[in-house]
């Protein structure tokens, strides 16, 4: 995950040191800087809406590692993220068959293979609609 892809409000994963999986957090501030050789992305809420703590893109002794949350059917369902959105009157962004597509109604569709994580889906939605993606908590 590239720290320059992130915006306030993006969802990211947080790998736990004990190997118990991935927590989901929301970026609440950005302060991209190098901290002892590791990119800091600022402050995130873990879990969403709860405690805030500093997060890094690389592993440290006291913090886990922030990572992109892969786009899967299960992720969309678990986080209650919309799998499609309309923009510019005759276009639609869609997640189908484990990939992101842009479709022009009646004209065809184009695969966007570089959109692989939830924060990228959020950013695509914002870029094309000018509105934040609504995610239920």
Tab-separated table of N, CA and C in Angstrom:
chain	number	residue	atom	x	y	z
A	1	UNK	N	0.852	-1.166	0.000
A	1	UNK	CA	0.000	0.000	0.000
A	1	UNK	C	0.899	1.230	0.000
A	2	UNK	N	0.553	2.193	-0.837
A	2	UNK	CA	1.317	3.423	-0.956
A	2	UNK	C	0.650	4.504	-0.111
A	3	UNK	N	1.394	5.150	0.769
A	3	UNK	CA	0.823	6.158	1.659
A	3	UNK	C	0.219	7.330	0.892
A	4	UNK	N	0.695	7.592	-0.319
A	4	UNK	CA	0.173	8.712	-1.102
A	4	UNK	C	-1.197	8.410	-1.702
A	5	UNK	N	-1.655	7.163	-1.635
A	5	UNK	CA	-2.994	6.797	-2.117
A	5	UNK	C	-4.068	7.107	-1.081
A	6	UNK	N	-3.679	7.345	0.159
A	6	UNK	CA	-4.649	7.439	1.248
A	6	UNK	C	-5.216	8.837	1.427
A	7	UNK	N	-6.495	8.865	1.823
A	7	UNK	CA	-7.202	10.095	2.153
A	7	UNK	C	-7.870	9.893	3.499
A	8	UNK	N	-8.179	11.006	4.192
A	8	UNK	CA	-8.921	10.914	5.443
A	8	UNK	C	-10.261	10.255	5.150
A	9	UNK	N	-10.637	9.303	5.978
A	9	UNK	CA	-11.875	8.555	5.789
A	9	UNK	C	-11.674	7.209	5.127
A	10	UNK	N	-10.494	6.981	4.519
A	10	UNK	CA	-10.240	5.673	3.912
A	10	UNK	C	-10.202	4.585	4.978
A	11	UNK	N	-10.660	3.401	4.605
A	11	UNK	CA	-10.562	2.240	5.479
A	11	UNK	C	-9.301	1.472	5.136
A	12	UNK	N	-8.565	1.063	6.152
A	12	UNK	CA	-7.367	0.243	5.977
A	12	UNK	C	-7.397	-0.879	7.001
A	13	UNK	N	-6.608	-1.887	6.733
A	13	UNK	CA	-6.498	-3.003	7.667
A	13	UNK	C	-5.299	-2.800	8.570
A	14	UNK	N	-5.324	-3.468	9.700
A	14	UNK	CA	-4.244	-3.381	10.670
A	14	UNK	C	-3.883	-4.801	11.079
A	15	UNK	N	-2.705	-5.264	10.660
A	15	UNK	CA	-2.278	-6.617	10.992
A	15	UNK	C	-1.887	-6.690	12.454
A	16	UNK	N	-2.440	-7.659	13.165
A	16	UNK	CA	-2.129	-7.828	14.582
A	16	UNK	C	-0.888	-8.703	14.737
A	17	UNK	N	-0.040	-8.356	15.704
A	17	UNK	CA	1.180	-9.125	15.941
A	17	UNK	C	0.898	-10.548	16.404
A	18	UNK	N	-0.223	-10.755	17.078
A	18	UNK	CA	-0.493	-12.085	17.610
A	18	UNK	C	-1.042	-13.043	16.557
A	19	UNK	N	-1.163	-12.579	15.315
A	19	UNK	CA	-1.607	-13.442	14.239
A	19	UNK	C	-3.098	-13.739	14.237
A	20	UNK	N	-3.880	-12.956	14.990
A	20	UNK	CA	-5.311	-13.236	15.075
A	20	UNK	C	-6.104	-12.572	13.953
A	21	UNK	N	-5.440	-12.008	12.966
A	21	UNK	CA	-6.158	-11.481	11.818
A	21	UNK	C	-5.998	-9.998	11.600
A	22	UNK	N	-7.014	-9.429	10.996
A	22	UNK	CA	-6.972	-8.061	10.529
A	22	UNK	C	-8.075	-7.250	11.191
A	23	UNK	N	-7.707	-6.126	11.814
A	23	UNK	CA	-8.697	-5.178	12.317
A	23	UNK	C	-8.922	-4.143	11.233
A	24	UNK	N	-10.114	-3.570	11.184
A	24	UNK	CA	-10.432	-2.548	10.204
A	24	UNK	C	-10.416	-1.194	10.903
A	25	UNK	N	-9.753	-0.222	10.295
A	25	UNK	CA	-9.685	1.116	10.865
A	25	UNK	C	-9.940	2.173	9.821
A	26	UNK	N	-10.192	3.386	10.284
A	26	UNK	CA	-10.469	4.513	9.420
A	26	UNK	C	-9.382	5.565	9.614
A	27	UNK	N	-8.816	6.062	8.514
A	27	UNK	CA	-7.799	7.103	8.596
A	27	UNK	C	-8.475	8.394	9.053
A	28	UNK	N	-8.004	8.970	10.163
A	28	UNK	CA	-8.602	10.195	10.705
A	28	UNK	C	-7.701	11.410	10.534
A	29	UNK	N	-6.422	11.199	10.278
A	29	UNK	CA	-5.522	12.302	9.947
A	29	UNK	C	-4.349	11.727	9.184
A	30	UNK	N	-3.726	12.559	8.377
A	30	UNK	CA	-2.582	12.116	7.589
A	30	UNK	C	-1.381	12.980	7.918
A	31	UNK	N	-0.292	12.310	8.174
A	31	UNK	CA	0.962	12.978	8.450
A	31	UNK	C	2.030	12.069	7.882
A	32	UNK	N	2.109	12.024	6.566
A	32	UNK	CA	3.015	11.084	5.921
A	32	UNK	C	4.444	11.558	6.131
A	33	UNK	N	5.163	10.797	6.930
A	33	UNK	CA	6.563	11.129	7.178
A	33	UNK	C	7.307	9.862	7.565
A	34	UNK	N	8.609	9.959	7.482
A	34	UNK	CA	9.449	8.828	7.820
A	34	UNK	C	9.710	8.837	9.323
A	35	UNK	N	9.421	7.723	9.980
A	35	UNK	CA	9.596	7.588	11.423
A	35	UNK	C	10.472	6.360	11.668
A	36	UNK	N	11.731	6.568	11.944
A	36	UNK	CA	12.698	5.477	12.150
A	36	UNK	C	12.726	4.534	10.943
A	37	UNK	N	12.717	5.120	9.740
A	37	UNK	CA	12.823	4.320	8.525
A	37	UNK	C	11.514	3.735	8.027
A	38	UNK	N	10.381	4.089	8.662
A	38	UNK	CA	9.080	3.541	8.277
A	38	UNK	C	8.124	4.700	7.986
A	39	UNK	N	7.362	4.597	6.905
A	39	UNK	CA	6.384	5.639	6.589
A	39	UNK	C	5.251	5.612	7.592
A	40	UNK	N	4.996	6.755	8.223
A	40	UNK	CA	3.852	6.923	9.114
A	40	UNK	C	2.700	7.461	8.278
A	41	UNK	N	1.469	6.977	8.500
A	41	UNK	CA	0.332	7.518	7.761
A	41	UNK	C	-0.546	8.366	8.658
A	42	UNK	N	-0.134	8.596	9.888
A	42	UNK	CA	-0.907	9.453	10.771
A	42	UNK	C	-1.702	8.670	11.786
A	43	UNK	N	-2.938	9.086	12.006
A	43	UNK	CA	-3.758	8.491	13.058
A	43	UNK	C	-4.953	7.782	12.439
A	44	UNK	N	-5.271	6.622	12.970
A	44	UNK	CA	-6.441	5.864	12.526
A	44	UNK	C	-7.274	5.476	13.732
A	45	UNK	N	-8.544	5.222	13.502
A	45	UNK	CA	-9.424	4.685	14.540
A	45	UNK	C	-9.479	3.178	14.379
A	46	UNK	N	-9.207	2.441	15.460
A	46	UNK	CA	-9.244	0.974	15.453
A	46	UNK	C	-10.041	0.506	16.646
A	47	UNK	N	-11.077	-0.232	16.544
A	47	UNK	CA	-11.850	-0.391	15.306
A	47	UNK	C	-12.552	0.909	14.955
A	48	UNK	N	-13.251	0.919	13.832
A	48	UNK	CA	-13.915	2.133	13.345
A	48	UNK	C	-14.746	2.746	14.458
A	49	UNK	N	-14.571	4.050	14.642
A	49	UNK	CA	-15.358	4.781	15.619
A	49	UNK	C	-14.894	4.643	17.061
A	50	UNK	N	-13.842	3.903	17.304
A	50	UNK	CA	-13.373	3.677	18.681
A	50	UNK	C	-12.078	4.440	18.927
A	51	UNK	N	-11.131	3.757	19.505
A	51	UNK	CA	-9.852	4.327	19.937
A	51	UNK	C	-9.001	4.796	18.750
A	52	UNK	N	-8.301	5.921	18.930
A	52	UNK	CA	-7.384	6.408	17.902
A	52	UNK	C	-5.953	6.071	18.289
A	53	UNK	N	-5.159	5.698	17.303
A	53	UNK	CA	-3.743	5.442	17.551
A	53	UNK	C	-2.934	5.688	16.287
A	54	UNK	N	-1.641	5.944	16.474
A	54	UNK	CA	-0.746	6.190	15.346
A	54	UNK	C	-0.527	4.882	14.588
A	55	UNK	N	-0.441	4.985	13.278
A	55	UNK	CA	-0.324	3.799	12.432
A	55	UNK	C	0.818	3.986	11.440
A	56	UNK	N	1.459	2.900	11.105
A	56	UNK	CA	2.583	2.916	10.183
A	56	UNK	C	2.341	1.947	9.037
A	57	UNK	N	3.028	2.187	7.922
A	57	UNK	CA	2.919	1.275	6.787
A	57	UNK	C	3.873	0.095	6.905
A	58	UNK	N	4.891	0.219	7.728
A	58	UNK	CA	5.810	-0.886	7.957
A	58	UNK	C	5.688	-1.361	9.388
A	59	UNK	N	6.252	-2.512	9.688
A	59	UNK	CA	6.153	-3.038	11.052
A	59	UNK	C	7.081	-2.300	12.002
A	60	UNK	N	6.644	-2.152	13.236
A	60	UNK	CA	7.471	-1.593	14.299
A	60	UNK	C	7.379	-2.533	15.489
A	61	UNK	N	8.072	-2.221	16.546
A	61	UNK	CA	8.022	-3.061	17.741
A	61	UNK	C	6.699	-2.919	18.487
A	62	UNK	N	6.096	-1.732	18.450
A	62	UNK	CA	4.898	-1.497	19.260
A	62	UNK	C	3.605	-1.441	18.452
A	63	UNK	N	3.711	-1.307	17.148
A	63	UNK	CA	2.523	-1.238	16.306
A	63	UNK	C	2.591	-2.337	15.264
A	64	UNK	N	1.476	-2.770	14.806
A	64	UNK	CA	1.445	-3.709	13.686
A	64	UNK	C	1.660	-2.933	12.404
A	65	UNK	N	1.143	-3.459	11.334
A	65	UNK	CA	1.363	-2.852	10.035
A	65	UNK	C	0.020	-2.542	9.381
A	66	UNK	N	-0.125	-1.315	8.855
A	66	UNK	CA	-1.328	-0.949	8.117
A	66	UNK	C	-1.226	-1.525	6.708
A	67	UNK	N	-2.307	-2.133	6.248
A	67	UNK	CA	-2.320	-2.763	4.925
A	67	UNK	C	-3.634	-2.454	4.223
A	68	UNK	N	-3.639	-2.605	2.907
A	68	UNK	CA	-4.871	-2.453	2.150
A	68	UNK	C	-5.809	-3.621	2.446
A	69	UNK	N	-7.115	-3.349	2.454
A	69	UNK	CA	-8.121	-4.390	2.651
A	69	UNK	C	-8.524	-4.883	1.263
A	70	UNK	N	-8.256	-6.142	0.935
A	70	UNK	CA	-8.558	-6.642	-0.409
A	70	UNK	C	-10.052	-6.559	-0.741
A	71	UNK	N	-10.344	-6.201	-1.997
A	71	UNK	CA	-11.730	-6.184	-2.463
A	71	UNK	C	-12.163	-7.614	-2.778
A	72	UNK	N	-13.116	-8.107	-2.025
A	72	UNK	CA	-13.705	-9.426	-2.269
A	72	UNK	C	-15.202	-9.310	-2.015
A	73	UNK	N	-15.961	-10.282	-2.474
A	73	UNK	CA	-17.400	-10.298	-2.204
A	73	UNK	C	-17.641	-10.251	-0.695
A	74	UNK	N	-16.832	-11.009	0.033
A	74	UNK	CA	-16.966	-11.070	1.490
A	74	UNK	C	-16.711	-9.703	2.138
A	75	UNK	N	-15.717	-8.982	1.637
A	75	UNK	CA	-15.400	-7.653	2.177
A	75	UNK	C	-16.562	-6.692	1.962
A	76	UNK	N	-17.115	-6.680	0.743
A	76	UNK	CA	-18.247	-5.793	0.455
A	76	UNK	C	-19.412	-6.102	1.392
A	77	UNK	N	-19.662	-7.389	1.603
A	77	UNK	CA	-20.769	-7.809	2.468
A	77	UNK	C	-20.510	-7.439	3.927
A	78	UNK	N	-19.315	-7.753	4.420
A	78	UNK	CA	-18.977	-7.515	5.819
A	78	UNK	C	-18.995	-6.022	6.166
A	79	UNK	N	-18.423	-5.184	5.287
A	79	UNK	CA	-18.328	-3.752	5.554
A	79	UNK	C	-19.548	-2.979	5.048
A	80	UNK	N	-20.479	-3.686	4.408
A	80	UNK	CA	-21.701	-3.070	3.862
A	80	UNK	C	-21.361	-1.942	2.897
A	81	UNK	N	-20.411	-2.221	1.993
A	81	UNK	CA	-19.985	-1.259	0.981
A	81	UNK	C	-20.804	-1.506	-0.283
A	82	UNK	N	-21.320	-0.447	-0.910
A	82	UNK	CA	-22.045	-0.647	-2.172
A	82	UNK	C	-21.117	-1.224	-3.243
A	83	UNK	N	-21.634	-2.178	-4.021
A	83	UNK	CA	-20.830	-2.819	-5.060
A	83	UNK	C	-20.936	-2.109	-6.399
A	84	UNK	N	-21.733	-1.038	-6.465
A	84	UNK	CA	-21.812	-0.275	-7.710
A	84	UNK	C	-22.231	1.161	-7.399
A	85	UNK	N	-21.935	2.050	-8.345
A	85	UNK	CA	-22.353	3.442	-8.239
A	85	UNK	C	-22.421	4.034	-9.640
A	86	UNK	N	-23.334	4.974	-9.833
A	86	UNK	CA	-23.512	5.641	-11.126
A	86	UNK	C	-22.823	7.002	-11.094
A	87	UNK	N	-22.398	7.454	-12.285
A	87	UNK	CA	-21.797	8.780	-12.399
A	87	UNK	C	-21.934	9.267	-13.837
A	88	UNK	N	-21.876	10.571	-14.027
A	88	UNK	CA	-21.912	11.209	-15.352
A	88	UNK	C	-23.074	10.714	-16.209
A	89	UNK	N	-24.223	10.555	-15.659
A	89	UNK	CA	-25.502	10.193	-16.280
A	89	UNK	C	-25.569	8.844	-17.003
A	90	UNK	N	-24.511	8.369	-17.605
A	90	UNK	CA	-24.623	7.085	-18.299
A	90	UNK	C	-23.451	6.132	-18.036
A	91	UNK	N	-22.809	6.287	-16.881
A	91	UNK	CA	-21.703	5.408	-16.527
A	91	UNK	C	-21.977	4.751	-15.179
A	92	UNK	N	-21.342	3.606	-14.978
A	92	UNK	CA	-21.452	2.913	-13.697
A	92	UNK	C	-20.123	2.266	-13.359
A	93	UNK	N	-19.713	2.375	-12.083
A	93	UNK	CA	-18.565	1.641	-11.571
A	93	UNK	C	-19.133	0.415	-10.863
A	94	UNK	N	-18.568	-0.765	-11.113
A	94	UNK	CA	-19.114	-1.993	-10.529
A	94	UNK	C	-18.011	-2.943	-10.089
A	95	UNK	N	-18.292	-3.674	-9.031
A	95	UNK	CA	-17.441	-4.794	-8.621
A	95	UNK	C	-18.189	-6.051	-9.009
A	96	UNK	N	-17.617	-6.823	-9.920
A	96	UNK	CA	-18.229	-8.089	-10.325
A	96	UNK	C	-17.129	-9.055	-10.734
A	97	UNK	N	-17.387	-10.316	-10.523
A	97	UNK	CA	-16.411	-11.357	-10.869
A	97	UNK	C	-15.027	-11.058	-10.296
A	98	UNK	N	-15.004	-10.583	-9.054
A	98	UNK	CA	-13.761	-10.300	-8.323
A	98	UNK	C	-12.891	-9.224	-8.956
A	99	UNK	N	-13.496	-8.295	-9.687
A	99	UNK	CA	-12.735	-7.221	-10.321
A	99	UNK	C	-13.594	-5.959	-10.400
A	100	UNK	N	-12.930	-4.819	-10.628
A	100	UNK	CA	-13.622	-3.534	-10.755
A	100	UNK	C	-13.739	-3.187	-12.236
A	101	UNK	N	-14.935	-2.774	-12.628
A	101	UNK	CA	-15.241	-2.435	-14.015
A	101	UNK	C	-15.889	-1.058	-14.078
A	102	UNK	N	-15.655	-0.343	-15.164
A	102	UNK	CA	-16.383	0.878	-15.491
A	102	UNK	C	-17.176	0.564	-16.748
A	103	UNK	N	-18.495	0.812	-16.700
A	103	UNK	CA	-19.357	0.520	-17.836
A	103	UNK	C	-20.036	1.793	-18.325
A	104	UNK	N	-20.015	1.980	-19.637
A	104	UNK	CA	-20.833	3.024	-20.254
A	104	UNK	C	-22.065	2.315	-20.776
A	105	UNK	N	-23.239	2.691	-20.277
A	105	UNK	CA	-24.470	1.994	-20.621
A	105	UNK	C	-24.620	1.853	-22.130
A	106	UNK	N	-24.791	0.614	-22.579
A	106	UNK	CA	-24.995	0.321	-23.988
A	106	UNK	C	-23.757	0.391	-24.851
A	107	UNK	N	-22.611	0.745	-24.278
A	107	UNK	CA	-21.392	0.918	-25.070
A	107	UNK	C	-20.283	-0.067	-24.725
A	108	UNK	N	-20.374	-0.740	-23.615
A	108	UNK	CA	-19.335	-1.682	-23.227
A	108	UNK	C	-18.744	-1.341	-21.874
A	109	UNK	N	-17.733	-2.112	-21.490
A	109	UNK	CA	-17.129	-1.933	-20.176
A	109	UNK	C	-15.624	-2.082	-20.250
A	110	UNK	N	-14.964	-1.548	-19.230
A	110	UNK	CA	-13.507	-1.620	-19.167
A	110	UNK	C	-13.078	-2.067	-17.778
A	111	UNK	N	-12.152	-3.008	-17.756
A	111	UNK	CA	-11.599	-3.546	-16.510
A	111	UNK	C	-10.589	-2.556	-15.929
A	112	UNK	N	-10.627	-2.371	-14.598
A	112	UNK	CA	-9.641	-1.544	-13.894
A	112	UNK	C	-8.858	-2.448	-12.936
A	113	UNK	N	-7.867	-3.189	-13.440
A	113	UNK	CA	-7.178	-4.186	-12.619
A	113	UNK	C	-6.371	-3.605	-11.463
A	114	UNK	N	-6.019	-2.324	-11.520
A	114	UNK	CA	-5.211	-1.713	-10.456
A	114	UNK	C	-6.039	-1.370	-9.219
A	115	UNK	N	-7.368	-1.415	-9.296
A	115	UNK	CA	-8.223	-1.155	-8.129
A	115	UNK	C	-8.418	-2.496	-7.415
A	116	UNK	N	-7.666	-2.701	-6.327
A	116	UNK	CA	-7.660	-3.996	-5.645
A	116	UNK	C	-8.002	-3.913	-4.163
A	117	UNK	N	-8.061	-2.685	-3.612
A	117	UNK	CA	-8.269	-2.524	-2.180
A	117	UNK	C	-9.426	-1.571	-1.891
A	118	UNK	N	-10.003	-1.689	-0.704
A	118	UNK	CA	-11.142	-0.862	-0.310
A	118	UNK	C	-10.820	0.622	-0.424
A	119	UNK	N	-9.640	1.070	0.033
A	119	UNK	CA	-9.328	2.504	-0.040
A	119	UNK	C	-9.267	2.979	-1.491
A	120	UNK	N	-8.861	2.123	-2.416
A	120	UNK	CA	-8.832	2.494	-3.831
A	120	UNK	C	-10.259	2.603	-4.387
A	121	UNK	N	-11.152	1.712	-3.965
A	121	UNK	CA	-12.564	1.765	-4.359
A	121	UNK	C	-13.185	3.066	-3.834
A	122	UNK	N	-12.870	3.420	-2.574
A	122	UNK	CA	-13.367	4.676	-2.001
A	122	UNK	C	-12.862	5.873	-2.808
A	123	UNK	N	-11.590	5.857	-3.158
A	123	UNK	CA	-10.993	6.973	-3.896
A	123	UNK	C	-11.571	7.072	-5.312
A	124	UNK	N	-11.801	5.933	-5.967
A	124	UNK	CA	-12.402	5.915	-7.304
A	124	UNK	C	-13.802	6.516	-7.248
A	125	UNK	N	-14.581	6.103	-6.255
A	125	UNK	CA	-15.936	6.634	-6.090
A	125	UNK	C	-15.890	8.157	-5.933
A	126	UNK	N	-15.003	8.644	-5.078
A	126	UNK	CA	-14.884	10.087	-4.846
A	126	UNK	C	-14.448	10.823	-6.124
A	127	UNK	N	-13.477	10.262	-6.812
A	127	UNK	CA	-12.965	10.884	-8.036
A	127	UNK	C	-14.050	11.012	-9.102
A	128	UNK	N	-14.882	9.984	-9.246
A	128	UNK	CA	-15.878	9.969	-10.319
A	128	UNK	C	-17.200	10.635	-9.953
A	129	UNK	N	-17.528	10.683	-8.657
A	129	UNK	CA	-18.821	11.246	-8.251
A	129	UNK	C	-18.691	12.575	-7.511
A	130	UNK	N	-17.517	12.839	-6.955
A	130	UNK	CA	-17.332	14.034	-6.142
A	130	UNK	C	-17.916	13.894	-4.743
A	131	UNK	N	-18.348	12.681	-4.381
A	131	UNK	CA	-18.942	12.431	-3.061
A	131	UNK	C	-18.232	11.264	-2.382
A	132	UNK	N	-18.184	11.336	-1.052
A	132	UNK	CA	-17.602	10.232	-0.293
A	132	UNK	C	-18.502	9.006	-0.392
A	133	UNK	N	-17.913	7.845	-0.427
A	133	UNK	CA	-18.651	6.592	-0.436
A	133	UNK	C	-19.266	6.379	0.945
A	134	UNK	N	-20.542	6.154	1.001
A	134	UNK	CA	-21.214	5.938	2.283
A	134	UNK	C	-21.037	4.491	2.714
A	135	UNK	N	-20.447	4.334	3.901
A	135	UNK	CA	-20.215	2.998	4.467
A	135	UNK	C	-20.921	2.944	5.804
A	136	UNK	N	-21.783	1.946	5.966
A	136	UNK	CA	-22.507	1.784	7.226
A	136	UNK	C	-21.582	1.208	8.268
A	137	UNK	N	-21.678	1.719	9.505
A	137	UNK	CA	-20.836	1.194	10.583
A	137	UNK	C	-21.641	0.267	11.448
